[in-house]
Amino acid sequence: MVTPGALRVLFLLLLLLWASGMENSEILEQPRNVCLGLINEGNYESFYLENTAGCFTKCRQSGNEPCDLKNLQRYWLKYEFHLVENQMGIVNTSFLKAVVQSVSTNISEDLFFSLTPSQVPRPVTEKEHEPPDRVRLPRSLFESLQDSSSVVRLAITLLDIGPGNLFKGPELSLEDSSSVLNNRVVGLSLGNISVSRLAEPLEITFSHQRPPSNMTFSCVFWDVTKGSTGDWSSTGCSTELSAKRTVCRCDHLTFFALLLRPILDRATVQALVRISQAGCGASMIFLAFTVVLYAALSPQQPHSLRLRASRECERCHPCPQPSPRLGHSPHPQQAEHDLPAGCAAGPCEPGLERQKESSPTLEGGPWRLRFYRQRFKSEDAPKVHVALSISLFLLNLAFFINVGHGRERSDATCWARGAIFHYFLLCTFTWMGLEAFHLYLLVIKVFNTYFGHYFLKLSLVGWGLPALIVIGTGSANSYGHYAIRDKKNMATLELCWFREKTAVSALYVTVHGYFLITCLFSAVVLGLVAWKIFTLSTATAGKEQGPNWKGVLTVLGLSSLVGVTWWLAILTPLGRSTIYVFALFNSLQGEASGPGRWRVASPARGALGTWGGGRRRETGFHSGWLKSRALPRTPGRAG
């Protein structure tokens, strides 16, 4: 018969056997769950390092291995602190090269360490040119720590993160066209000492082969606060690119890498093409409307002319006694402009009195249309605007034909399409520069600006100079098939442009160089005009309260004429977001240069006068600035 005591002993034995079985099962499951980042957490002996490093290959997007990227990445980030606190010397494995060294905070020169992938980091001299990969730690970094310690421990690690998802970040994990250069990460740490916002940045030099034409390098660091698992960020880092090496300058210590990214991948190209087509289509509508409106109705009609057209005429007739107050006007010059032709402008002579008489109005019907057409023919500024609108319209049309039809099989047809697209692009640049030149004559030079056959000369430059450049470029057989490719060398966009890899010099000279010249000239002129507007209008109006919104709107209206949206192309190497901004705003230039342009610029009439008036006198920047002076006429008119 079994006693209660024996039952209790038997029950305890069963519990012990069950507990030992659970421990054995956990030991057996450890190798399979190591990539969850919990089993080896805090253990940095050789076995645990090798065991955890296997996840660099196992954790892939298409793999079946369960992985916790956040835990694994935190494991390697904390390893640098472990090196500084617990180890002195070097670590040399297939996936990790590290060195820990004590550094005096009273050093007299910068420190240089080699970063050769196959070797442990070692100190080198500044003049030693053999290691192409190196890091420079400025002396000021250690001098800033003198108050806290006389000696600090520095850890430098080279970590091979493999082909998996570790340290790739959400963006790189989704786009296999981007990658960490050579899967190599450089870690710099002083242990628990946080280093940020350095007065003099550290420098890391990465050597590499020349990247493909559609790829670019960017210096980044691992930001643990970005996203749920961390991601690469470029905040506080700058990138200096060259043919075979890239220099990264950053103002803090952490893990650094050099990312190889496509400038335009397939998804980005498709999105940019849709944005450009929508914007260019809207611009073409507004540009066509602008050309018709300018040619038929001339929207540059001044406000004073509209008043003059509807005012009744006052003539002088015999009167019994003269009245000195008859015809008095606080602004005699403005009254002269506002009265219709044939009306008396000043006081009547003695013996005459002023009487009102009806005057034919031009506010409606064929009189007004005829007057507007004659005004368009007699002025040069509207003609310059129309020429720019035409060039923009034809450029957008050429863009639609070039991008919408895809690859052209015929070499001759593709040559012609590339030449036409290049011609209208240069015409647009040229007319934007001529707009700036015309603006310079009207606003900056003002006096002695008469040129015979003014618009004819502008047209010869605006349409003739691009033709000469295209003829010269085409004679060198520079036009042909062009493709934008991704990392896998797959074409993401094909069009007719400069021939791939054989006309690079012609592209840089006739497009990039030509654009920079017109861009710099337009920027200088726009800056001078803005200075005139804000300084002279303030000086004549006295002390103003609040910002000069009329001047701001004037500058914004004029900026569309000189092609400010094209200047955003200079920022496109900074990242993909700037390319989207450039495509969005630049495709809408036609809307800003069309009816939207003269609506935005309309508040400037009081500040800019008659903006190219024909036979009327220019009023200057303000109604009182050039009062009682002999004012010049428009640049192209003798008057």
PDB file of C-alpha atoms in Angstrom, residues 272 275 565 568 571-572 576-587:
ATOM      1  CA  LEU A 272       8.445  61.722 -62.479  1.00  0.00           C
ATOM      2  CA  ILE A 275       4.188  64.443 -62.822  1.00  0.00           C
ATOM      3  CA  THR A 565      12.219  77.016 -61.362  1.00  0.00           C
ATOM      4  CA  LEU A 568      16.235  73.799 -58.768  1.00  0.00           C
ATOM      5  CA  LEU A 571      19.900  70.829 -56.066  1.00  0.00           C
ATOM      6  CA  THR A 572      18.969  67.476 -57.653  1.00  0.00           C
ATOM      7  CA  ARG A 576      15.474  62.043 -54.675  1.00  0.00           C
ATOM      8  CA  SER A 577      13.150  64.511 -52.969  1.00  0.00           C
ATOM      9  CA  THR A 578      14.780  67.450 -54.759  1.00  0.00           C
ATOM     10  CA  ILE A 579      14.214  65.708 -58.098  1.00  0.00           C
ATOM     11  CA  TYR A 580      10.491  65.500 -57.342  1.00  0.00           C
ATOM     12  CA  VAL A 581      10.451  69.186 -56.370  1.00  0.00           C
ATOM     13  CA  PHE A 582      12.233  70.134 -59.598  1.00  0.00           C
ATOM     14  CA  ALA A 583       9.866  68.076 -61.771  1.00  0.00           C
ATOM     15  CA  LEU A 584       6.768  69.469 -60.055  1.00  0.00           C
ATOM     16  CA  PHE A 585       7.603  73.173 -60.038  1.00  0.00           C
ATOM     17  CA  ASN A 586       9.463  73.278 -63.340  1.00  0.00           C
ATOM     18  CA  SER A 587       6.700  71.563 -65.294  1.00  0.00           C
TER      19      SER A 587
END
